[in-house]
PDB file of C-alpha atoms in Angstrom:
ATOM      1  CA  UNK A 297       9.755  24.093  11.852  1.00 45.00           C
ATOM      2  CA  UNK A 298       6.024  23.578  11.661  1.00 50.00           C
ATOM      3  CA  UNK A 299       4.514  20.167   9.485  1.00 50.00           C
ATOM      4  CA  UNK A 300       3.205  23.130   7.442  1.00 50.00           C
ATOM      5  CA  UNK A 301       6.239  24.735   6.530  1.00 55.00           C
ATOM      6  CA  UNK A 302       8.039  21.606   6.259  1.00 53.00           C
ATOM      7  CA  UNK A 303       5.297  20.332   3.396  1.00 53.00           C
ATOM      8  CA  UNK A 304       5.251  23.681   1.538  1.00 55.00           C
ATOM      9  CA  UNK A 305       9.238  23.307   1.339  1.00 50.00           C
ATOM     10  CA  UNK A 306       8.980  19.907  -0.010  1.00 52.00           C
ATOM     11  CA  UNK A 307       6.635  20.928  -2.231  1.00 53.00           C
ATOM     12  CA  UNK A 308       8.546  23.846  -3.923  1.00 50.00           C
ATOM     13  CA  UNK A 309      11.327  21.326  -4.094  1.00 46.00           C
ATOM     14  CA  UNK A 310       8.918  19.072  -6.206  1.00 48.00           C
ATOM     15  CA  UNK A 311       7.329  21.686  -8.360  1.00 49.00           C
ATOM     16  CA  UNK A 312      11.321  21.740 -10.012  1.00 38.00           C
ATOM     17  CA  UNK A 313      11.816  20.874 -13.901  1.00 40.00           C
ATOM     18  CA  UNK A 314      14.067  17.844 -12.364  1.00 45.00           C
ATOM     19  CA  UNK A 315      10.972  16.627 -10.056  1.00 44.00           C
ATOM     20  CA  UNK A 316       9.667  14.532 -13.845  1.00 44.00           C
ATOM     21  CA  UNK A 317      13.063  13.772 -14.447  1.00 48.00           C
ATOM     22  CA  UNK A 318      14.237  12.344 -10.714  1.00 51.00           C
ATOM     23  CA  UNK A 319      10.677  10.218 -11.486  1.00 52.00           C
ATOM     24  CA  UNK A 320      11.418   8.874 -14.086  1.00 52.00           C
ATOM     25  CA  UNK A 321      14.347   7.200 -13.265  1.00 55.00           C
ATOM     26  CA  UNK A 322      12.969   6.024  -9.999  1.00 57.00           C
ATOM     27  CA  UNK A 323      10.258   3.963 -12.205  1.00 63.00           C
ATOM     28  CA  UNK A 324      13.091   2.550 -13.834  1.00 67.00           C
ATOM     29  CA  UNK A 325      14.657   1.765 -10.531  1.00 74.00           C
ATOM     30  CA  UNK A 326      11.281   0.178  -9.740  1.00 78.00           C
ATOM     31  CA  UNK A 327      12.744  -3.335 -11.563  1.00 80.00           C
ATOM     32  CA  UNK A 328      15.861  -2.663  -9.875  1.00 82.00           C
ATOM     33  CA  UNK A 329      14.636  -2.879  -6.724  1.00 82.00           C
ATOM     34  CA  UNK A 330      11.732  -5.644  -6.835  1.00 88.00           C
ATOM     35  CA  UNK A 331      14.345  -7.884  -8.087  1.00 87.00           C
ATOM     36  CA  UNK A 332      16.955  -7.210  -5.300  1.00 89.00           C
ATOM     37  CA  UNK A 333      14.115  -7.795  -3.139  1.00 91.00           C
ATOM     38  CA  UNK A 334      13.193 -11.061  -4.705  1.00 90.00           C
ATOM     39  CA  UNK A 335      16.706 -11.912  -4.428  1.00 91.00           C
ATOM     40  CA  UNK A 336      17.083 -11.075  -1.000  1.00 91.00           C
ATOM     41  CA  UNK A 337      13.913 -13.360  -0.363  1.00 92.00           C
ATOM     42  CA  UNK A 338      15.123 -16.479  -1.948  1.00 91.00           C
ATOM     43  CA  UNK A 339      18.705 -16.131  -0.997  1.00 92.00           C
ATOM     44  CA  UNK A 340      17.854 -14.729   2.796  1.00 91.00           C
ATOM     45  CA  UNK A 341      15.423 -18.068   3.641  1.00 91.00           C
ATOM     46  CA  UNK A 342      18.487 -20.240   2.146  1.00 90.00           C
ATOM     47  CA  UNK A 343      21.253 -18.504   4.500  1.00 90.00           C
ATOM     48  CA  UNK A 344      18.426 -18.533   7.523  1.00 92.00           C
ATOM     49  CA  UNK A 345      17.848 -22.430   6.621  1.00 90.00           C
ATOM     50  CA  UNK A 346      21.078 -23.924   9.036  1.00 86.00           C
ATOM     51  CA  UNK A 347      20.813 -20.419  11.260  1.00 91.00           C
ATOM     52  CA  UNK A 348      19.221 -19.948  14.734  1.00 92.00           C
ATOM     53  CA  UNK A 349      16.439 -16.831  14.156  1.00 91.00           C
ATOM     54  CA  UNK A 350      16.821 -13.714  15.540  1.00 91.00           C
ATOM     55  CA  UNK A 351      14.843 -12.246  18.098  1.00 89.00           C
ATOM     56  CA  UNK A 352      14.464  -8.770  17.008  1.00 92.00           C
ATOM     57  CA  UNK A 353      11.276  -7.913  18.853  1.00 92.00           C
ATOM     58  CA  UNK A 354      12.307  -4.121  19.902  1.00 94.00           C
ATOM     59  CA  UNK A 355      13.376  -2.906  16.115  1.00 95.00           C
ATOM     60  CA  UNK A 356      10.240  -4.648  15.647  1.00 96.00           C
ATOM     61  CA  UNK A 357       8.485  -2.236  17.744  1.00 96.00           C
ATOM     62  CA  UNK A 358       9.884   0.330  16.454  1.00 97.00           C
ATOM     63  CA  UNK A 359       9.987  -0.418  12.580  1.00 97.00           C
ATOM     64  CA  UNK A 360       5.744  -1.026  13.104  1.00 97.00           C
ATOM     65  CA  UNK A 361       4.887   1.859  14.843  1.00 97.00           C
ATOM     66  CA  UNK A 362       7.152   3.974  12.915  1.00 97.00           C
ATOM     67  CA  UNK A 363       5.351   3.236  10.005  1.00 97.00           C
ATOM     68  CA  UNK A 364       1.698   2.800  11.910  1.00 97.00           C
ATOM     69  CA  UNK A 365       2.693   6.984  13.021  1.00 98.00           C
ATOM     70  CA  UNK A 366       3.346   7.876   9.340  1.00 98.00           C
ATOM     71  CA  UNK A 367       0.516   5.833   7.495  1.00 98.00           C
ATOM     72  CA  UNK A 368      -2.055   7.449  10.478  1.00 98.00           C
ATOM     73  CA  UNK A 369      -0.665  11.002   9.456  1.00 97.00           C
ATOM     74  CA  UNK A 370      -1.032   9.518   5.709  1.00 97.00           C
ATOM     75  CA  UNK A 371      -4.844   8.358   6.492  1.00 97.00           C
ATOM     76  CA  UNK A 372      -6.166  11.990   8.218  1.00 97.00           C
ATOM     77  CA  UNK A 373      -4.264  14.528   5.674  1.00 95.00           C
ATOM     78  CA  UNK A 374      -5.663  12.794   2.286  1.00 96.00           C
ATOM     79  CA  UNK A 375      -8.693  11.469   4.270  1.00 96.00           C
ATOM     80  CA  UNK A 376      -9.663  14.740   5.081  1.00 95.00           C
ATOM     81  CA  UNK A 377      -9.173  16.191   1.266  1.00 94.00           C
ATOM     82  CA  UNK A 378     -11.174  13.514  -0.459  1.00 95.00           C
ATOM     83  CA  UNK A 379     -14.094  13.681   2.420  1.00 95.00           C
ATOM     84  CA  UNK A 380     -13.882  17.355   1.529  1.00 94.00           C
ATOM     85  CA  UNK A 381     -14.402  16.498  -2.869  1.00 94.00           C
ATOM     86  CA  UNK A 382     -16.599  13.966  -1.878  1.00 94.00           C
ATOM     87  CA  UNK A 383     -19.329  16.139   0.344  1.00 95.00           C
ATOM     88  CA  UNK A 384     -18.384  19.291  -1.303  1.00 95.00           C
ATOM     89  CA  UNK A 385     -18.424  18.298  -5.374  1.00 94.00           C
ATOM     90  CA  UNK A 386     -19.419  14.598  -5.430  1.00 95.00           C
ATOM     91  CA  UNK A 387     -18.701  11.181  -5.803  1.00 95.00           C
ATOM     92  CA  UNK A 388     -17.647  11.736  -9.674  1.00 95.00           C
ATOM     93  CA  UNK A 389     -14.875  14.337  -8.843  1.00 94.00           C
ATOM     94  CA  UNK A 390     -13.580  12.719  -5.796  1.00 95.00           C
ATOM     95  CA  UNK A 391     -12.591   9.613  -8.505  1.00 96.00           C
ATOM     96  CA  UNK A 392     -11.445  12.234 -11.336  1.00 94.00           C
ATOM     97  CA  UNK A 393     -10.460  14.879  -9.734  1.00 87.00           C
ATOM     98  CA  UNK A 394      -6.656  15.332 -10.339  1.00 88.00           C
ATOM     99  CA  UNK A 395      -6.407  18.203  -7.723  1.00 88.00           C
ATOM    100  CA  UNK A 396      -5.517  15.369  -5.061  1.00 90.00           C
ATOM    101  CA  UNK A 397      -1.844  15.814  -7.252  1.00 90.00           C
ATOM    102  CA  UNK A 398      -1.091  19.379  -6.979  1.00 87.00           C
ATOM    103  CA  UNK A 399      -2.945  19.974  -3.334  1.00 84.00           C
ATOM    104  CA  UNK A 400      -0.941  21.901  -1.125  1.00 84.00           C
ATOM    105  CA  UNK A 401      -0.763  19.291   1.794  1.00 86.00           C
ATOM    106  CA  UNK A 402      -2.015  16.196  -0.213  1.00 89.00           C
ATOM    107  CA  UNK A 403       0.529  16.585  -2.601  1.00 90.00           C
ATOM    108  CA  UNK A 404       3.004  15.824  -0.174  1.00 93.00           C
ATOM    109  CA  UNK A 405       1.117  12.762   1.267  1.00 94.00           C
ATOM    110  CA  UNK A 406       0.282  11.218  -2.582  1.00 93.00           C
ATOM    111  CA  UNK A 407       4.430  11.759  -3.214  1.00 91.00           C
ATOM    112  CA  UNK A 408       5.536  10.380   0.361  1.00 94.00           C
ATOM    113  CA  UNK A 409       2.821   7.399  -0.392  1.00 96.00           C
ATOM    114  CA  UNK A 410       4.645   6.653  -3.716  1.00 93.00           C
ATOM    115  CA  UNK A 411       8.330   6.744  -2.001  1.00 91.00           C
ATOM    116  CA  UNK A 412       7.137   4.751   0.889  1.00 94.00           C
ATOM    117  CA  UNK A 413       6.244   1.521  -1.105  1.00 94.00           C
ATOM    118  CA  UNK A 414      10.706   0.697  -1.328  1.00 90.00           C
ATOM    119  CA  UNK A 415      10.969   0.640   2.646  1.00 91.00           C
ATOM    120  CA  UNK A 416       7.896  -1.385   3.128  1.00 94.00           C
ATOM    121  CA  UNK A 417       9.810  -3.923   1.533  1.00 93.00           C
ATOM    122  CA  UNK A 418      11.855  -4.075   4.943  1.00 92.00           C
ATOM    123  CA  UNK A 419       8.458  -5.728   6.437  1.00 94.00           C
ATOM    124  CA  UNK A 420       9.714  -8.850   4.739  1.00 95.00           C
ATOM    125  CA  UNK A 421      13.382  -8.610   6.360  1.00 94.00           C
ATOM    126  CA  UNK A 422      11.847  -9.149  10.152  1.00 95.00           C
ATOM    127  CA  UNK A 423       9.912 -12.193   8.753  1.00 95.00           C
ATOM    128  CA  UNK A 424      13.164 -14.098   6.881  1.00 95.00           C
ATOM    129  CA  UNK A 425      15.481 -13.376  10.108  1.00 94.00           C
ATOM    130  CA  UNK A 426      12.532 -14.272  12.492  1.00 94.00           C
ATOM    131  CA  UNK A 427      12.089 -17.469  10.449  1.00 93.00           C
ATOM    132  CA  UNK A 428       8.633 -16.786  10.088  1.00 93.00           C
ATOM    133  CA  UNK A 429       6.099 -18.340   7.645  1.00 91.00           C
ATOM    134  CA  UNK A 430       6.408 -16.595   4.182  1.00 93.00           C
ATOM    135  CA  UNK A 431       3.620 -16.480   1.947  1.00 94.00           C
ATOM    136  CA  UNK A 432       3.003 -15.428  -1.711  1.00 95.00           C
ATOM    137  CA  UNK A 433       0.572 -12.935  -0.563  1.00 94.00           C
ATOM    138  CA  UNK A 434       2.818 -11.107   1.258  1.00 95.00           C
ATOM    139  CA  UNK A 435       6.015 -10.806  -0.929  1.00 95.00           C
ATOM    140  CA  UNK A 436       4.071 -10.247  -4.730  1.00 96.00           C
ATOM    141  CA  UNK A 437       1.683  -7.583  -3.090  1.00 96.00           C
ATOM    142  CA  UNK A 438       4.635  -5.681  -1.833  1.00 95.00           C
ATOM    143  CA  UNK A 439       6.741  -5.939  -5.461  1.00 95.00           C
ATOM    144  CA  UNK A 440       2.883  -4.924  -7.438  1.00 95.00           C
ATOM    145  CA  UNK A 441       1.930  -2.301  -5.181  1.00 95.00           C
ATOM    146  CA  UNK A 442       5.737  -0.866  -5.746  1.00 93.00           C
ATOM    147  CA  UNK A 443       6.006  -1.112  -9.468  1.00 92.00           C
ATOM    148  CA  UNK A 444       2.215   0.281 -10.472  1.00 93.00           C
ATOM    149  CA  UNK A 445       2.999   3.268  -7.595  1.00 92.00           C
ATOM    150  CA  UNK A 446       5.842   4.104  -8.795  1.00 88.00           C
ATOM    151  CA  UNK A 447       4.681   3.814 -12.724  1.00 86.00           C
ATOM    152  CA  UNK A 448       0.962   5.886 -12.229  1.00 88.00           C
ATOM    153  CA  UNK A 449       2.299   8.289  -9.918  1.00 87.00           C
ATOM    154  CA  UNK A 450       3.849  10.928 -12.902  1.00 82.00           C
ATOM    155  CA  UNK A 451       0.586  10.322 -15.124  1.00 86.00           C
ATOM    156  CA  UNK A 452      -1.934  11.472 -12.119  1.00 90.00           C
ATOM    157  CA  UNK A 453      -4.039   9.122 -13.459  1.00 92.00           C
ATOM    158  CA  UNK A 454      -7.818   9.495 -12.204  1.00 94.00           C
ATOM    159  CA  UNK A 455      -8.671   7.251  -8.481  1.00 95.00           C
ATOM    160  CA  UNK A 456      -5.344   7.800  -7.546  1.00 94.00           C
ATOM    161  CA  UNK A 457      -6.827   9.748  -4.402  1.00 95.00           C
ATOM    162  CA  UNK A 458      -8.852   6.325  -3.508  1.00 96.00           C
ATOM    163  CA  UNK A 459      -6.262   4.347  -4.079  1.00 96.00           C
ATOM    164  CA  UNK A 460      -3.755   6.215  -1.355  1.00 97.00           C
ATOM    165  CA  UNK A 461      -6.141   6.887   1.057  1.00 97.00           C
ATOM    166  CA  UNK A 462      -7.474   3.258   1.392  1.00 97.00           C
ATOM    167  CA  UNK A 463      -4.210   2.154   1.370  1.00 97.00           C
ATOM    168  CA  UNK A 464      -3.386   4.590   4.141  1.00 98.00           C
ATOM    169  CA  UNK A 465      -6.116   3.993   6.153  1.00 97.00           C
ATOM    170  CA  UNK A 466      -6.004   0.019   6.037  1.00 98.00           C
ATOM    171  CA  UNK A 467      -2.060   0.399   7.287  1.00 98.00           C
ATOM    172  CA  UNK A 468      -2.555   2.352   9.599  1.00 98.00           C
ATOM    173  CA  UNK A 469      -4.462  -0.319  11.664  1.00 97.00           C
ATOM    174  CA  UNK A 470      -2.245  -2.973  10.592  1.00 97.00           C
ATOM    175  CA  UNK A 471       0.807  -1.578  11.707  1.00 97.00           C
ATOM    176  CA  UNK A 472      -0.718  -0.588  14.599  1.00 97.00           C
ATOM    177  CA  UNK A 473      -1.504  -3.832  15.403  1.00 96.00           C
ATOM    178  CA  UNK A 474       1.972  -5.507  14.526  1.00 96.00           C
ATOM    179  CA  UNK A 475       3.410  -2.918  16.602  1.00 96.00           C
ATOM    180  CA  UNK A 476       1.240  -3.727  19.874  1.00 95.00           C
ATOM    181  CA  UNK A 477       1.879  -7.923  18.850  1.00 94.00           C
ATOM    182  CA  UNK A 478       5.765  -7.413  18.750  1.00 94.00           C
ATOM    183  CA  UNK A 479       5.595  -5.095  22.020  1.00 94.00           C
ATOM    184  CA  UNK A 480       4.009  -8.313  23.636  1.00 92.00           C
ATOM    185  CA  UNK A 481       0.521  -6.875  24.065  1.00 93.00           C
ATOM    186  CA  UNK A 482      -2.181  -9.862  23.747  1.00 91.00           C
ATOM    187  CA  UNK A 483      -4.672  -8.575  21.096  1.00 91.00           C
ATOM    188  CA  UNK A 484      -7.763 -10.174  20.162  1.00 90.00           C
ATOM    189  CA  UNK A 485      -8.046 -12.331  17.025  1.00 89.00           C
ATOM    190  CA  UNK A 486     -11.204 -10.585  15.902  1.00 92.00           C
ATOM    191  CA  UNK A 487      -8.916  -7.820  15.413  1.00 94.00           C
ATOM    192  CA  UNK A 488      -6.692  -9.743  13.204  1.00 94.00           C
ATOM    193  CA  UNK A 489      -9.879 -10.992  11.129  1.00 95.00           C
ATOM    194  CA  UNK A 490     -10.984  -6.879  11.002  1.00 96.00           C
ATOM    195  CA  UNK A 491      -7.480  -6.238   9.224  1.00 96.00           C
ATOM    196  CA  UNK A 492      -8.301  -9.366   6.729  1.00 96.00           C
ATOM    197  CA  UNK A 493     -11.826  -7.941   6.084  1.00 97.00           C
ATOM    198  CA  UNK A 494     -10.633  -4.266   5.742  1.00 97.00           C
ATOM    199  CA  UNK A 495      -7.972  -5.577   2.915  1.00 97.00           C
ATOM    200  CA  UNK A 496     -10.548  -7.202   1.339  1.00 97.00           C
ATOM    201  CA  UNK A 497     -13.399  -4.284   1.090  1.00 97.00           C
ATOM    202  CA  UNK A 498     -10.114  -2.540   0.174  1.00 98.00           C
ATOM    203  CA  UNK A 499      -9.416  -4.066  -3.128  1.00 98.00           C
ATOM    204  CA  UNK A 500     -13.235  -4.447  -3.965  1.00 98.00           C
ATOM    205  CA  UNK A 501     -13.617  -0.775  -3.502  1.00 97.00           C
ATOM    206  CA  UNK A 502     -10.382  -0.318  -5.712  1.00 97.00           C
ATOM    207  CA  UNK A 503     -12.214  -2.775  -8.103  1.00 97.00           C
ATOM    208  CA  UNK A 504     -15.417  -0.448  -8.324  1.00 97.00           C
ATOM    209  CA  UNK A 505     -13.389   2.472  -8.438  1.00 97.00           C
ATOM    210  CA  UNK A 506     -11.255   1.138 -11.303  1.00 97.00           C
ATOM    211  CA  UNK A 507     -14.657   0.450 -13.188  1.00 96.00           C
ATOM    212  CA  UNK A 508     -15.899   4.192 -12.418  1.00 96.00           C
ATOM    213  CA  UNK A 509     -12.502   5.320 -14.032  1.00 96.00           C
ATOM    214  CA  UNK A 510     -13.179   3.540 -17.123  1.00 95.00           C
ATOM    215  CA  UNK A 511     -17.026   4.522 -17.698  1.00 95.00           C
ATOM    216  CA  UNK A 512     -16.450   8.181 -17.039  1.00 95.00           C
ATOM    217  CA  UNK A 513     -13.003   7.915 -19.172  1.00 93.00           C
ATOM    218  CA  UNK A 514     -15.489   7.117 -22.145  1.00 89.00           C
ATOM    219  CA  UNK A 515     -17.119  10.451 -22.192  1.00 86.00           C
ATOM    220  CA  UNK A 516     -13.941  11.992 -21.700  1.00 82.00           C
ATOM    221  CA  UNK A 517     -14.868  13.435 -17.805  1.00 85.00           C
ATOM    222  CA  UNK A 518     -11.622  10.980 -16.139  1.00 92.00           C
ATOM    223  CA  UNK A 519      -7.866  11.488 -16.728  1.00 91.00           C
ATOM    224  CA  UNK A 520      -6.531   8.179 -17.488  1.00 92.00           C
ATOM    225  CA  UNK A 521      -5.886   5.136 -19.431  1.00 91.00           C
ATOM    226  CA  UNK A 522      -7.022   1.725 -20.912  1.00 92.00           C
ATOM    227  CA  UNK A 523      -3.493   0.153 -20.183  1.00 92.00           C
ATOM    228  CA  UNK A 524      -3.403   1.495 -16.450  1.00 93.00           C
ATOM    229  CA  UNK A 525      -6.845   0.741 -16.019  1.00 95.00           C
ATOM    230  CA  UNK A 526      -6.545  -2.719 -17.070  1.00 95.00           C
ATOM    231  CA  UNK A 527      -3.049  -3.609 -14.960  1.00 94.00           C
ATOM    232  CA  UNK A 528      -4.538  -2.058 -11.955  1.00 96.00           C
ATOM    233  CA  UNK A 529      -7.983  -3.859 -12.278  1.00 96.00           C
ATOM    234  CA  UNK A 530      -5.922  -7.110 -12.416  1.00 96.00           C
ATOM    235  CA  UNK A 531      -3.347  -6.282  -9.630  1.00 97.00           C
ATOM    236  CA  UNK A 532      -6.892  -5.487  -7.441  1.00 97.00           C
ATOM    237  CA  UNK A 533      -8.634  -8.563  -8.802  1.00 98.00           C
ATOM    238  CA  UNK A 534      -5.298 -10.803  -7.871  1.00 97.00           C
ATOM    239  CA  UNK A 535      -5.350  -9.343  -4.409  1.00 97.00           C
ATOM    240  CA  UNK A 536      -9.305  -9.658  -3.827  1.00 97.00           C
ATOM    241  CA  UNK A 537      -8.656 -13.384  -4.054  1.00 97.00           C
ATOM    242  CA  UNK A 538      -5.771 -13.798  -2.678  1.00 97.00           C
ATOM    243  CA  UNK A 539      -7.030 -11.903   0.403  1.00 97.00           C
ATOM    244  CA  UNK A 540     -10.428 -13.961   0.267  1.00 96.00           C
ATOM    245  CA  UNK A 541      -8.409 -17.376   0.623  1.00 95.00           C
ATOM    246  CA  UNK A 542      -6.062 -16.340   3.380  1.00 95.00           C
ATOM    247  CA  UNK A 543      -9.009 -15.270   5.260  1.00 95.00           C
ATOM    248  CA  UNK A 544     -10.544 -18.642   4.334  1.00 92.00           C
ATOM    249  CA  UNK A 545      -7.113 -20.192   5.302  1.00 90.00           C
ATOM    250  CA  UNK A 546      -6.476 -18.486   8.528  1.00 89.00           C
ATOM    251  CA  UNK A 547      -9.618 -18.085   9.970  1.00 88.00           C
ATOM    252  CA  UNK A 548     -12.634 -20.192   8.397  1.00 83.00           C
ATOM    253  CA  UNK A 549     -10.947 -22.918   7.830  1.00 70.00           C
ATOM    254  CA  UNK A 550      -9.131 -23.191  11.426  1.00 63.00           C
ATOM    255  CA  UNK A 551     -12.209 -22.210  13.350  1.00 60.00           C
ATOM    256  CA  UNK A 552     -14.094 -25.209  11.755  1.00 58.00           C
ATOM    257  CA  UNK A 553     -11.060 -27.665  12.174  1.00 56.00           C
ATOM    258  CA  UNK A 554     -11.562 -26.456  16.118  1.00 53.00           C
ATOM    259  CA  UNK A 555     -15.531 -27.121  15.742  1.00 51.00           C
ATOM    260  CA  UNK A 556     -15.051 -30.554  14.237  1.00 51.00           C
ATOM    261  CA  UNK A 557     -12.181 -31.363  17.074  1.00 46.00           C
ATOM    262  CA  UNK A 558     -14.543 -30.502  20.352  1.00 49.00           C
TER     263      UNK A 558
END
């Protein structure tokens, strides 16, 4: 069975009268699972507290590039369409365009992008059983990102198509990398600070496109809302400065501690 023929099944499968229905009680299920996960966090770190850590470098592996393969895929099948609206019809239909929904093959990607945000949340197993350093960053962007996915997905709201393919694109490298760190490959710390600076432009190009979704909303030309509109342009804003500090943190901050020590 070709990719092809695989995606045009799926796709019949979602064009259903139950597709809505199946959605709607997955947004629901949204809570459901950010507070298991939130559970799991505080109540994994206080079971790992008196415990050795696991090792678990070749799930790892596999778990990373798994998910480095599919976000790659992700990145080139909806990078591809919105280059396309982009060259083809402009920068005004590539943010309003609601096409990116009911494409053939980016269909597909824009529904496997909103079912992949619950397994992401297995990222954060590998760091509470590896006894790793936990931040806030890490555990309320995975819990946002799942609960405005799964809540914008059914009203195809305008810069959707942004949204996923940024999103795509910017875990594609990082998962790429975490898969070549936990195979034991030595990779540069630049390449760490490219990931940090790609997150960054990420969520001030999700910022910009947020404010292109309002302006053209007011002369009715973009499909969406002022509620949506304002929850994602805060969830962006909240990540733009949490990325900003941890690259301040990580990287600023150490490499002048270094200076001031020589």
């Amino acid at each position: 069975m070709t990719m092809i023929t695989f995606i045009e099944i799926v796709n019949r499968w979602m064009d259903v009268s139950t597709f809505y229905q199946q959605l709607i009680k997955r947004r629901k299920k949204s809570f459901l699972f950010s507070a298991l996960y939130a559970a799991f966090i505080f109540g994994g770190r206080h079971l790992m507290n008196k415990r050795a850590k696991f090792e678990l470098r070749k799930p790892l592996v596999l778990w990373s590039l798994t998910l480095a393969v599919f976000s790659i895929f992700g990145a080139l099948r909806t990078g591809a369409y919105m280059v396309y609206i982009l060259m083809t019809k402009g920068l005004k239909q590539s943010v309003c365009d609601q096409s990116f929904y009911n494409g053939p093959v980016s269909k597909f990607w824009a529904y496997a992008f909103v079912l992949s945000k619950a397994p992401e949340l297995g990222d954060t197993i590998f760091i509470i059983l590896r006894k790793q350093k936990l931040i806030f960053l890490h555990w309320y962007h995975h819990i946002t990102v799942l609960l405005y996915s799964w809540y914008s997905y059914k009203d195809m709201v305008a810069g959707g198509g942004w949204f996923m393919t940024m999103n795509y694109s910017v875990h594609a490298v990082m998962y790429s990398y975490y898969a070549l760190r936990a195979a034991g490959f030595r990779v540069s710390r630049k390449f760490a600070m490219f990931i940090t600076l790609s997150q960054i432009t990420q969520m001030l190009m999700g910022c910009v496109v947020n404010y292109l979704v309002f302006y053209w909303m007011q002369h009715d030309q973009c499909h969406s809302h002022f509620q949506n509109i304002f929850w994602s342009s805060l969830m962006y804003l909240s990540y733009l400065v949490l990325f900003c500090h941890f690259f301040f943190e990580a990287y600023i901050g150490k490499m002048r501690k270094t200076t001031k020590a020589e």
